[in-house]
Coordinates of C-alpha atoms and ligand atoms in Angstrom, one line a residue:
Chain A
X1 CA -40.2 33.4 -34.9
X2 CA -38.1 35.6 -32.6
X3 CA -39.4 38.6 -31.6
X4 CA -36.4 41.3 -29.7
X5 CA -37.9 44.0 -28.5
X6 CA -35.9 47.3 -27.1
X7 CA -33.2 44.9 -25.8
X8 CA -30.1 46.6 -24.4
X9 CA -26.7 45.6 -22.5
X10 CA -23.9 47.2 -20.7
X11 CA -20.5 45.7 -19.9
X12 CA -19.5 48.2 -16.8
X13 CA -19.5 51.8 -18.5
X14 CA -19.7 50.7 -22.2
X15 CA -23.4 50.2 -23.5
X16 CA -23.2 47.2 -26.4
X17 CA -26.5 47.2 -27.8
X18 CA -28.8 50.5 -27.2
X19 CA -32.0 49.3 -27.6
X20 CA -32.1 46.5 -30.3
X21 CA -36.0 45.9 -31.9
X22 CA -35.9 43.1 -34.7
X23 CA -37.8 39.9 -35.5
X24 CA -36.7 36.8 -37.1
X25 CA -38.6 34.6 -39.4
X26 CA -38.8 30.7 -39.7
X27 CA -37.5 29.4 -42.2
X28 CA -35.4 32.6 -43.1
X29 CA -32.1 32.6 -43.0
X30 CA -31.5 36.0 -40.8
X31 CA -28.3 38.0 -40.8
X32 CA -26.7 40.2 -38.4
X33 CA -24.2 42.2 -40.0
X34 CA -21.7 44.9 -39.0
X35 CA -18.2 45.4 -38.2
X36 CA -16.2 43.9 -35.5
X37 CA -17.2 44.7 -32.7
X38 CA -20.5 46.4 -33.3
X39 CA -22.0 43.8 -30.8
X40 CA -22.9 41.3 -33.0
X41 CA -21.8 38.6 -30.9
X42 CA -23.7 40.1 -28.0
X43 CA -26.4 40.0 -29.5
X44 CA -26.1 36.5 -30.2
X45 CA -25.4 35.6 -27.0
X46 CA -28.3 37.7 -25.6
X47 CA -30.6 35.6 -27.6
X48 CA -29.0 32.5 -26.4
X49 CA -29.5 33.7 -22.7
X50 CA -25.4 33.3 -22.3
X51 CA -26.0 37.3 -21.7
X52 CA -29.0 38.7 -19.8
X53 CA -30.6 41.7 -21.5
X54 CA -30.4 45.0 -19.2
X55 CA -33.6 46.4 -20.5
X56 CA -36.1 44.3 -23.0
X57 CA -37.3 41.3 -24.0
X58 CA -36.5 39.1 -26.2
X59 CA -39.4 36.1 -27.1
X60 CA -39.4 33.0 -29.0
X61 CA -42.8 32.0 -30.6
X62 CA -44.7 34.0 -27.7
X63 CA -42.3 32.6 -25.0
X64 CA -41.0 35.4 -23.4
X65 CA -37.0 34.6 -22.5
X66 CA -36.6 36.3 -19.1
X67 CA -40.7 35.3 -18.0
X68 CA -40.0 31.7 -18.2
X69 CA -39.2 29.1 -15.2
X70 CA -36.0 27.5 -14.9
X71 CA -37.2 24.2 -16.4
X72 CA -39.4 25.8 -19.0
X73 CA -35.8 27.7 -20.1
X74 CA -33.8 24.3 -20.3
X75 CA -37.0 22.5 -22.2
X76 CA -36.4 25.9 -24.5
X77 CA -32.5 25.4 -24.8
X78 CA -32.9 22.2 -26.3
X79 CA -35.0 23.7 -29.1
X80 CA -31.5 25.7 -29.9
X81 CA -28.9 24.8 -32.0
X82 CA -25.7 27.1 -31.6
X83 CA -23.0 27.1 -34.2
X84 CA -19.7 28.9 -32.7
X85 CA -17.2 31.3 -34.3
X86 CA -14.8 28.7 -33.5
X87 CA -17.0 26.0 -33.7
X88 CA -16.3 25.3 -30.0
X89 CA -16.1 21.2 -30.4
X90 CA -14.9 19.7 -27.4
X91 CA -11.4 18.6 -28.2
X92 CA -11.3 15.5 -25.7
X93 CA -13.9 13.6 -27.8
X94 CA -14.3 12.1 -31.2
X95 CA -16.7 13.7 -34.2
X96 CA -19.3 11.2 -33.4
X97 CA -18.9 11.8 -29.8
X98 CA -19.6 15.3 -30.2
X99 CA -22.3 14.9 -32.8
X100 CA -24.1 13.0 -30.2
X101 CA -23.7 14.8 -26.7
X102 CA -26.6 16.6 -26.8
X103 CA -29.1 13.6 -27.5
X104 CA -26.7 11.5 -24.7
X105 CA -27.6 14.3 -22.7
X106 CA -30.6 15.5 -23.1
X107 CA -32.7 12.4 -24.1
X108 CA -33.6 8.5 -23.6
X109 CA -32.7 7.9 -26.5
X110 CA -31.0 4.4 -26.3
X111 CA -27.0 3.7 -28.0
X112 CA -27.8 2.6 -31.4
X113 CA -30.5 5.5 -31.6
X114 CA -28.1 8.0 -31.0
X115 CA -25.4 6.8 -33.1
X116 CA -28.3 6.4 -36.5
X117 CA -29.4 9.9 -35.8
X118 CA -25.3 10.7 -35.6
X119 CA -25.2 9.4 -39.2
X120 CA -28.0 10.8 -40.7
X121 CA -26.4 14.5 -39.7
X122 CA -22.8 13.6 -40.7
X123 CA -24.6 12.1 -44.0
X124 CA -26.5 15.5 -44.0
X125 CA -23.5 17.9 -43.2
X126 CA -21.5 15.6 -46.2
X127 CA -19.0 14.4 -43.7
X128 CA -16.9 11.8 -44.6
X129 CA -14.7 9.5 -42.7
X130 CA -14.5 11.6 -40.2
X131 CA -16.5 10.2 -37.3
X132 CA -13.7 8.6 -35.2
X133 CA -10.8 11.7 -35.2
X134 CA -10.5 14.4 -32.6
X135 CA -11.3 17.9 -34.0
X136 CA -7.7 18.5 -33.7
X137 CA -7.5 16.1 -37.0
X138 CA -9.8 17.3 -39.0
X139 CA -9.5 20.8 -41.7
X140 CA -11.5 24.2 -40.1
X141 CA -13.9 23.5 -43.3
X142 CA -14.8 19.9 -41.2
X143 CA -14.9 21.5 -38.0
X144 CA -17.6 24.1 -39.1
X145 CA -19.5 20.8 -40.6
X146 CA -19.7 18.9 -37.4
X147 CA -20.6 22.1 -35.5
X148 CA -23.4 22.6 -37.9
X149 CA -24.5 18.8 -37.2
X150 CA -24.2 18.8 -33.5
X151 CA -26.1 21.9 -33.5
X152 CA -29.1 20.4 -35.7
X153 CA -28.7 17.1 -34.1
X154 CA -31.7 17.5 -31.7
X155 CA -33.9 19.0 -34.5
X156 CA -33.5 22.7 -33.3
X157 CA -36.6 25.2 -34.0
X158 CA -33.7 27.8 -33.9
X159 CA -30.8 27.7 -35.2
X160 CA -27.3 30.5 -33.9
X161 CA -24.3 30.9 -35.9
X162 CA -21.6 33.6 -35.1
X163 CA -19.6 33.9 -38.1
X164 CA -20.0 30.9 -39.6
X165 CA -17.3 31.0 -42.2
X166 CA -14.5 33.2 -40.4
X167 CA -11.3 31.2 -41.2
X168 CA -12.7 29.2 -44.1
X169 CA -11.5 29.8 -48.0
X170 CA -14.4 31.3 -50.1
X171 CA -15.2 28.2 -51.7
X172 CA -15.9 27.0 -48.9
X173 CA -17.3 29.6 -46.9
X174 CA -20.0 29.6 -49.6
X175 CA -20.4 25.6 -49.2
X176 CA -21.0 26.1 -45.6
X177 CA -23.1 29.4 -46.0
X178 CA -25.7 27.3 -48.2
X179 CA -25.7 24.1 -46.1
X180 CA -27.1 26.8 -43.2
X181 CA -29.8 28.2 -45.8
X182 CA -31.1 24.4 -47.2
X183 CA -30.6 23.2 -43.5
X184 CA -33.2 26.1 -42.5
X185 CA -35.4 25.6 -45.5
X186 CA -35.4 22.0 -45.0
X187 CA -36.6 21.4 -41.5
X188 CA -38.2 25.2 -41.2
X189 CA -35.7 26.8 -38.7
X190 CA -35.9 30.3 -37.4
X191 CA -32.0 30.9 -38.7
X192 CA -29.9 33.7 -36.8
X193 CA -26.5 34.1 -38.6
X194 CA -23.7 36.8 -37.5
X195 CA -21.3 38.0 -40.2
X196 CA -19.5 40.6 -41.5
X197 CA -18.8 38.7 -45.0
X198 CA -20.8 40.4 -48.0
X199 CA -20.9 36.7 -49.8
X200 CA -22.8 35.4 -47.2
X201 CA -25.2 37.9 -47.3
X202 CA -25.4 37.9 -51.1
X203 CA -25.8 34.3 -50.8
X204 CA -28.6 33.6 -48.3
X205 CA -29.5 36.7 -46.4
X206 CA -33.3 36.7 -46.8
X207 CA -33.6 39.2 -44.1
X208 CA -30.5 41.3 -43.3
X209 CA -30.2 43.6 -40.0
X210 CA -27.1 46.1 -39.7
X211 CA -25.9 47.2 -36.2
X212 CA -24.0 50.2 -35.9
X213 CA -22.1 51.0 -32.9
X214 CA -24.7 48.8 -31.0
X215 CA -27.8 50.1 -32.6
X216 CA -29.8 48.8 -35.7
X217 CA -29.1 51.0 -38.5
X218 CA -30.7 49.3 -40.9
X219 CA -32.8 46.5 -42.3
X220 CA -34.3 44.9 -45.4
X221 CA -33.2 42.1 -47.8
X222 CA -30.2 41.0 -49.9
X223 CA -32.0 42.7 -53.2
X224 CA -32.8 45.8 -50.8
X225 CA -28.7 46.1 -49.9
X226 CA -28.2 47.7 -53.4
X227 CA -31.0 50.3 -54.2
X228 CA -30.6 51.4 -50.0
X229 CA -29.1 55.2 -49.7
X230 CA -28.8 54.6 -46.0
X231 CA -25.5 56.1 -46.0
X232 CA -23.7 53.5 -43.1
X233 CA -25.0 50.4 -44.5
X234 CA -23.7 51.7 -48.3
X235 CA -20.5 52.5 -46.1
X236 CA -20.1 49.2 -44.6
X237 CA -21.0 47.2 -47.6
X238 CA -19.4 49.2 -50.8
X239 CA -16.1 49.5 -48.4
X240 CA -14.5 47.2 -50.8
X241 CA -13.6 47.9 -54.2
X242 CA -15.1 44.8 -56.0
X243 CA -19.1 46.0 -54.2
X244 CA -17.8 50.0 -55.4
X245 CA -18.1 48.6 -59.0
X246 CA -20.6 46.1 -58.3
X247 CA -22.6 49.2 -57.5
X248 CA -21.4 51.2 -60.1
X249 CA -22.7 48.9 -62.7
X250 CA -25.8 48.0 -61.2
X251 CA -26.7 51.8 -60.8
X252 CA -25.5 52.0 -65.0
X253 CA -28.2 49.2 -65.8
X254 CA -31.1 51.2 -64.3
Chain B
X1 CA -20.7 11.4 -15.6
X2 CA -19.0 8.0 -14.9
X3 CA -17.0 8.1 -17.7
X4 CA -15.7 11.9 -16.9
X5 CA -14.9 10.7 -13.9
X6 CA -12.4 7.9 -14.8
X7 CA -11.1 10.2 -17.1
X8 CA -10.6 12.9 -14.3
X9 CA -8.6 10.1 -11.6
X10 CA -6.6 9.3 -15.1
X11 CA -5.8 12.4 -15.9
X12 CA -5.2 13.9 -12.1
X13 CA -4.0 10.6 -9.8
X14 CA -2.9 8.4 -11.9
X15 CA -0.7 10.9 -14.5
X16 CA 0.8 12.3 -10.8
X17 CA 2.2 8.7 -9.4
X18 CA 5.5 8.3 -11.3
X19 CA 7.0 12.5 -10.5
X20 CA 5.1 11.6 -6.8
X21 CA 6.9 8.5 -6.5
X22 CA 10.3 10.1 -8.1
X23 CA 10.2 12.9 -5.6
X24 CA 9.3 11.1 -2.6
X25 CA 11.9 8.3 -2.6
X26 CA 14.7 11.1 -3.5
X27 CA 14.2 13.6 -0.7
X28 CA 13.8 10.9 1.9
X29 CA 17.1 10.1 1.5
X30 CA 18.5 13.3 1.3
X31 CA 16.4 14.1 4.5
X32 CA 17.9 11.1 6.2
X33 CA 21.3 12.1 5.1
X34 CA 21.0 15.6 6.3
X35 CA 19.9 14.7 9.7
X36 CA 22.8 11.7 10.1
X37 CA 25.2 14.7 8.9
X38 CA 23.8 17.0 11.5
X39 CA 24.6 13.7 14.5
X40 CA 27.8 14.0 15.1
X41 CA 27.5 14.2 18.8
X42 CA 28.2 10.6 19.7
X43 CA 25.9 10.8 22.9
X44 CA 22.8 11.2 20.5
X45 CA 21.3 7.9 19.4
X46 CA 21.7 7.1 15.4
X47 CA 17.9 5.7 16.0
X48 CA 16.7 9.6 15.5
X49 CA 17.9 9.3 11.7
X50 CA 14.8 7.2 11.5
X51 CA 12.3 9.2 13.6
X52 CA 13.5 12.4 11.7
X53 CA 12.8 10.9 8.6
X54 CA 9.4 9.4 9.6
X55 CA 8.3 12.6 11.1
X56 CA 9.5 15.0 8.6
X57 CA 8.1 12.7 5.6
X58 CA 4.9 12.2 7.5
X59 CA 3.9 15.0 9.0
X60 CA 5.4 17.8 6.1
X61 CA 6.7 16.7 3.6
X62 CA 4.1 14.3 2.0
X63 CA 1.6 16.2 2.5
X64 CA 2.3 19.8 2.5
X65 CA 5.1 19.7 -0.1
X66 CA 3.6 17.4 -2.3
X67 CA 0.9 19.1 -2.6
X68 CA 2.8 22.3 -3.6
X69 CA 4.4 20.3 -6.4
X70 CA 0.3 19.0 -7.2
X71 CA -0.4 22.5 -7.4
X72 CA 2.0 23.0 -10.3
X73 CA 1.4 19.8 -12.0
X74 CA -2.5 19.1 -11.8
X75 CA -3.5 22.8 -10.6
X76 CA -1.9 24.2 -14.3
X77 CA -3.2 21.3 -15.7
X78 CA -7.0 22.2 -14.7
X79 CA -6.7 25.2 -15.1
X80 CA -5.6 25.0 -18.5
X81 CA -7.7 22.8 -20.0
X82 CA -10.9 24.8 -18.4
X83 CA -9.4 27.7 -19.5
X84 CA -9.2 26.3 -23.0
X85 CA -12.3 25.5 -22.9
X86 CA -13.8 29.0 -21.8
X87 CA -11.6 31.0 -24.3
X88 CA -13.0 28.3 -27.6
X89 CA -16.5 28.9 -26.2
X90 CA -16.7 25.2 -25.2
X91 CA -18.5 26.2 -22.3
X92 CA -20.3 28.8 -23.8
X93 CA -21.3 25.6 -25.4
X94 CA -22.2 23.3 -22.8
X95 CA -24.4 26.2 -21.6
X96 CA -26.1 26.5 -24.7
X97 CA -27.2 23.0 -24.6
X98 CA -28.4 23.2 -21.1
X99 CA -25.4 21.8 -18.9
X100 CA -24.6 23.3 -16.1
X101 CA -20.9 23.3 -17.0
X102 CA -19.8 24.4 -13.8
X103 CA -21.2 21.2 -12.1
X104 CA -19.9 19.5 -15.5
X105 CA -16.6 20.1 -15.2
X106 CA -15.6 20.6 -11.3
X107 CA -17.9 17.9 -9.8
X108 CA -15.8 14.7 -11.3
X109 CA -12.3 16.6 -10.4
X110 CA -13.7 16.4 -7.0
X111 CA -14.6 12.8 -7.0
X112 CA -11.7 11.7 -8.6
X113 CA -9.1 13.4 -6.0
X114 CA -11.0 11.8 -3.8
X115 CA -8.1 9.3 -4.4
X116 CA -5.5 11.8 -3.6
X117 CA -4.9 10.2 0.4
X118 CA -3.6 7.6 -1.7
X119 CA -1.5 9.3 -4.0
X120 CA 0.0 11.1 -0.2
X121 CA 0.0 7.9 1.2
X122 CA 2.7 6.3 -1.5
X123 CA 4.9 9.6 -1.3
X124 CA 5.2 8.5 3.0
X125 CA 5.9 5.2 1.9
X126 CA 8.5 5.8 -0.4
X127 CA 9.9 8.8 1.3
X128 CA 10.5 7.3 4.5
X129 CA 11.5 3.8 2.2
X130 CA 14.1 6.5 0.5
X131 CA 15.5 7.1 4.0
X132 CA 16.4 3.9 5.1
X133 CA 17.8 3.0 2.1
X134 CA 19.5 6.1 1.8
X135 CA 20.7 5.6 5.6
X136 CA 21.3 1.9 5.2
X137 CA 23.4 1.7 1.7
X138 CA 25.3 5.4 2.5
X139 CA 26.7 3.7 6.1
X140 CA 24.7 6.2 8.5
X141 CA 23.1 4.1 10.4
X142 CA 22.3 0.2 10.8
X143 CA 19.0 -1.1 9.2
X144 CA 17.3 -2.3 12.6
X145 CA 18.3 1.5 14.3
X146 CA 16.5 2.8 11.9
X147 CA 13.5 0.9 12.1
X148 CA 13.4 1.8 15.6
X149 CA 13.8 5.2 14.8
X150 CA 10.7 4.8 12.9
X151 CA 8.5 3.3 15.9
X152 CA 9.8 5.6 18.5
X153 CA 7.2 7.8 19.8
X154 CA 5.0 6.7 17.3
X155 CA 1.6 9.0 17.7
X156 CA -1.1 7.7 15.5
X157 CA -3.0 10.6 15.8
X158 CA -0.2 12.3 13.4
X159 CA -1.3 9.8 10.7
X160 CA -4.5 11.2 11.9
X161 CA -3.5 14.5 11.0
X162 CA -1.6 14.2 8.1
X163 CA -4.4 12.7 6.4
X164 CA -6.8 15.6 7.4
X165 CA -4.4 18.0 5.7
X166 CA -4.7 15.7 2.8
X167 CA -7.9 15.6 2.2
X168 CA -8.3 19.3 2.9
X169 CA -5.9 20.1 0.2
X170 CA -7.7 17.5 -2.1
X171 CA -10.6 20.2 -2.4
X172 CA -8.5 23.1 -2.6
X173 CA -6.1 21.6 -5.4
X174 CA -9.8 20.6 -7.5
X175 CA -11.6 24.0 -6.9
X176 CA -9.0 26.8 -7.3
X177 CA -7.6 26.1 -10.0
X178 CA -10.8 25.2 -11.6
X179 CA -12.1 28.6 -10.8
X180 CA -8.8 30.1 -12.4
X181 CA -9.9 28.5 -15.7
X182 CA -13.3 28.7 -15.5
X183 CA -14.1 32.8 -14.5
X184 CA -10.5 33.6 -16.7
X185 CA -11.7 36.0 -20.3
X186 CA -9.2 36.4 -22.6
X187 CA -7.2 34.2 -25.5
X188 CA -4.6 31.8 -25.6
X189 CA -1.9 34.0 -23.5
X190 CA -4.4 34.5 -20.5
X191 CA -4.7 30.9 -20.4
X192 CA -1.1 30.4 -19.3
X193 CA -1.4 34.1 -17.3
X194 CA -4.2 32.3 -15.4
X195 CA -2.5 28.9 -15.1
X196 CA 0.5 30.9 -13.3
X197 CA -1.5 33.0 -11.4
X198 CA -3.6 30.0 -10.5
X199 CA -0.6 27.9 -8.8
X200 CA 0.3 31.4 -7.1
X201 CA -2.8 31.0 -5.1
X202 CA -3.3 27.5 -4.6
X203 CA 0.2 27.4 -3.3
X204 CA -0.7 30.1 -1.2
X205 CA -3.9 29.0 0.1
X206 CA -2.5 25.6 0.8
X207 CA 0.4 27.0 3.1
X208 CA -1.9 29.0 5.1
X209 CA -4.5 26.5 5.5
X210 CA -1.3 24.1 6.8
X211 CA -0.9 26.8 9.4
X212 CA -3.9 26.7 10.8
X213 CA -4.6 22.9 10.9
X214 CA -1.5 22.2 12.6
X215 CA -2.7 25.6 15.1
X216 CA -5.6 23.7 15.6
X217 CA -5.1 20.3 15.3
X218 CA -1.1 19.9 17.0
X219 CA -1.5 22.7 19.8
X220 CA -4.0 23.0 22.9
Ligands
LIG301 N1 -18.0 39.5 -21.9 C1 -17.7 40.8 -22.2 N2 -17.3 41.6 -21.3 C2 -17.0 42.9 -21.6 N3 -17.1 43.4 -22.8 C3 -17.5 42.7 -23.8 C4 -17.8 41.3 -23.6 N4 -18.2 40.7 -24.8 C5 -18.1 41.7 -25.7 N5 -17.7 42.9 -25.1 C6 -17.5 44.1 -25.8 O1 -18.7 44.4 -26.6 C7 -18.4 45.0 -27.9 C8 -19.0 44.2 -29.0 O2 -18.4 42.9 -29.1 P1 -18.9 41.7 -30.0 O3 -20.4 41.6 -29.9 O4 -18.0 40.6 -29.7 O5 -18.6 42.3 -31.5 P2 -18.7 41.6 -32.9 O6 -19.7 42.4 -33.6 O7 -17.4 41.6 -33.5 O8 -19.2 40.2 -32.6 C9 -16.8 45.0 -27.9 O9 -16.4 46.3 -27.7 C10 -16.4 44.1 -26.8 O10 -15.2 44.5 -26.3
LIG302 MG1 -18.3 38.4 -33.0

C-alpha cells in the first residue's frame, strides 16, 4: 500500500499539485486520471522520488519516502517497477539486454539466471522473437511489452505507469491495459497507472483518483464513475460523445 | 561498466581517427606551403619550412585545433545522445532503478578519452608527415632541409606542453558537453538547440583555457 499524504510541488511560481491525499491498494490496479497537464506525471514522479515533494509525505507500506537513508531508498527503488510514457528503453541495447539490466545491476544473479528470468517475462508479456532487435525494430505495441517486463523483471511490490497506452491502437491499448491488471493480480502489486483514456479506466480502474488543476477532485471506482454528480469528473469523462450516450442510456435503465 | 567503456573509446577515439588523420595530413601541407611561399628572401634558410611546420603542428595545431573540430564531432555527439536520452526519460529511467546515471553515463566518456593523447599524437604525426611531403613532392624545399628544420631548436618541454593541453581538453571535451545533454529539458528540437549551444561553449572554454596554459606554462 501507498499512502500520500498532503503532498505538494512547485516548479518556480506555478504550484502542480496542491496538497495531494490518496492511498493505493495492493493488488489494485490504481488510476490517475485527468487532462494533460493536470500534474499527473508529477505526481508519478513524486512517488518515484524523480521529484521531491515540497510539503508531505508520501509512504510505502509504513516506509516513509523522505525519512529513509540513502541505502534504505535504493533497497526501496528496487521494489519499483516503472513503465514510461514512452517506454524509455535504452536504444543502444537489445530487448533482452534491456529486460535484464536491472537484475545485471542490481543483483548476483549469475548469466544464465538472468537470461531464464529474461524469458519467463518475455513469455509472460507474450513477446515473441523479439529478444535480439533494438527497440528501434520493434512496433510501439512491443515496446510498451518489454517496458512492462523490464519493469516487473525484479518482482516489483510497486508497479508506475504513465500513460501506458498513449500511441497504441485501441485494440491494443486494451491488450496492454489488461496485461497491467492480471500482472498486478498475479503477483499482488500495489499498481499506479496515469491516464487520460476512459477505456482504460472502464477496463481495470479498481480505484480511480481525478486531479484537477493539481488537486484531487474526486475519487471512487470504475462502477462509481457513472452514478457520480461531481460535476468536473462528469465533465472530464462525458466530454465525448460516445460516454454523453453511454450516460444517457445508463441513466434511462434506472 | 567495462563493456560501456569499450563502447565509449569506440564510439569517441576510434570513430574520430580517420576525419583526425584526414585533417592533419592536409593542413600540414598547406602550412608548409604557406610558410615556403612566405621565404622568398634568399638569405633565410629553407630549413625553417620544417621548424615552422613542426612548431605550428605541435604546439597549435594538433592540439588546440583539433580539439575544436572534436568539439563539433564527439562534443554534438555526447551531447546528443545524452540528450536523447533525457528527453525519452531513459534517464529518468536509470534513476528509477537506482543508477546513478550521472556517474553512468560521464564516468566511461572520461576513461575512454583518456586515449585522446593518442588521437593528438597521430594528428602531429601526420601533420608534420603532411609537411614534408607537401614540401618535398611540391619542390619547396629538399627532404634532408627539412628534417633539419624539424630538429632545430628542438625543446622537449613543448611536447611537454602540448600534451598538458591535451589532456586538459580531454576532460573538458567529456564533461561539457555531457552536461549540455544531461541538465537540457525539452523534445527533440532542444536536443540539436543544446548540441549547438554545447560546441559554442566547449569551443569557447577550450580557447580560453589554451590561453592561459600557454600564460602559464610558455612565459616566466
Ligand atoms: N520538470 C518540470 N519543470 C517545470 N514544470 C514542469 C515540469 N514537469 C511538469 N511541469 C509542469 O507541470 C504541469 C503538469 O505536468 P504533467 O504532470 O506532466 O501533466 P500530465 O497530467 O499531462 O502528466 C504542467 O503545467 C507542466 O508544464
Ligand atoms: Mg503526463
Amino acid at each position: 500500500m501507498i499512502e500520500v499524504k498532503n503532498v505538494e510541488k512547485s516548479f518556480g511560481e506555478s504550484k502542480v499539485l496542491k496538497g495531494i491525499s490518496a492511498t493505493f491498494d495492493a493488488g489494485k490496479t490504481n488510476l490517475i486520471i485527468g487532462q494533460s497537464g493536470s500534474g499527473k506525471t508529477v505526481l508519478l514522479k513524486s512517488l518515484l522520488g524523480i521529484f521531491t515533494p515540497d510539503v508531505g509525505t508520501i509512504s510505502f507500506d509504513g516506509r516513509i519516502y523522505s525519512e529513509l537513508s540513502a541505502d534504505e531508498k535504493r533497497a526501496l527503488r528496487t521494489e519499483i517497477g516503472m513503465v514510461f510514457q514512452g517506454s524509455a528503453l535504452f536504444d543502444s541495447m537489445t530487448v533482452e539486454e534491456n529486460i535484464g539490466f536491472p537484475l545485471k545491476m542490481f543483483t548476483t544473479k549469475s548469466p544464465e539466471e538472468i537470461r531464464e528470468r529474461v524469458n519467463t517475462v518475455i513469455d509472460r508479456v507474450n513477446l515473441v522473437n523479439a529478444n535480439h532487435k533494438k527497440p528501434s525494430e520493434i512496433s510501439g505495441g512491443m515496446q510498451k511489452r518489454v517496458a512492462i517486463a523490464r519493469a516487473i523483471v525484479n518482482n516489483p511490490r510497486y508497479l508506475f505507469c504513465d500513460e501506458p497506452n498513449s500511441g497504441l491502437d485501441p485494440k491494443t491499448a486494451i491488450v496492454i491495459d489488461n496485461l497491467i491488471h492480471e500482472i498486478t493480480v498475479e503477483y499482488n502489486i500495489t499498481t499506479v497507472v496515469n491516464t487520460h483514456d476512459m477505456n482504460s479506466v472502464m477496463e481495470i480502474g479498481d480505484k480511480i483518483i481525478f486531479l484537477k488543476n493539481g488537486i484531487l477532485a474526486w475519487e471512487g471506482s470504475k462502477k462509481d464513475i457513472f452514478k457520480t454528480d461531481n460535476e468536473a469528473i462528469v465533465d472530464f469523462v462525458y466530454s465525448s460523445n460516445l460516454f454523453k450516450k453511454i450516460r444517457k442510456a445508463q441513466n434511462k435503465e434506472e | 561498466m567495462r563493456g560501456l567503456i569499450f563502447k565509449e573509446i569506440d564510439d569517441l577515439v576510434i570513430d574520430s581517427l580517420g576525419i583526425v588523420a584526414f585533417i592533419s595530413f592536409f593542413v600540414g601541407g598547406v602550412v608548409s606551403i604557406q610558410t615556403a611561399l612566405n621565404l622568398t628572401n634568399p638569405l633565410i634558410p629553407k630549413y625553417l619550412i620544417g621548424f615552422a611546420t613542426r612548431q605550428s603542428v605541435i604546439l597549435e595545431f594538433a592540439p588546440t585545433f583539433i580539439s575544436i573540430i572534436m568539439a563539433g564531432k564527439m562534443g554534438s555527439f555526447i551531447t546528443s545522445s545524452i540528450g536523447t536520452m533525457r528527453v525519452t526519460e531513459q534517464i529518468d529511467a536509470l534513476e528509477v532503478m537506482g543508477v546513478n546515471s550521472l556517474n553512468y553515463l560521464v564516468f566511461p566518456k572520461i576513461i575512454a578519452l583518456l586515449l585522446y593523447p593518442f588521437v593528438i599524437g597521430i594528428a602531429m604525426f601526420l601533420g608534420v608527415l603532411g609537411g614534408w611531403m607537401a614540401g618535398v613532392y611540391g619542390g619547396f624545399t629538399a627532404s634532408n632541409e627539412f628534417i633539419q628544420g624539424i630538429q632545430t631548436e628542438f625543446i622537449p618541454f613543448h611536447i611537454t606542453y602540448a600534451f598538458i593541453k591535451t589532456v586538459v581538453f580531454a576532460m573538458i571535451l567529456a564533461t561539457i558537453p555531457s552536461f549540455h545533454g544531461y541538465y537540457m529539458k525539452g523534445g527533440a528540437l532542444e536536443v540539436g538547440k543544446a548540441s549547438t549551444v554545447s560546441f559554442v561553449w566547449t569551443s569557447v572554454v577550450i580557447i580560453l583555457v589554451n590561453y592561459i596554459l600557454t600564460q602559464l606554462l610558455l612565459t616566466n
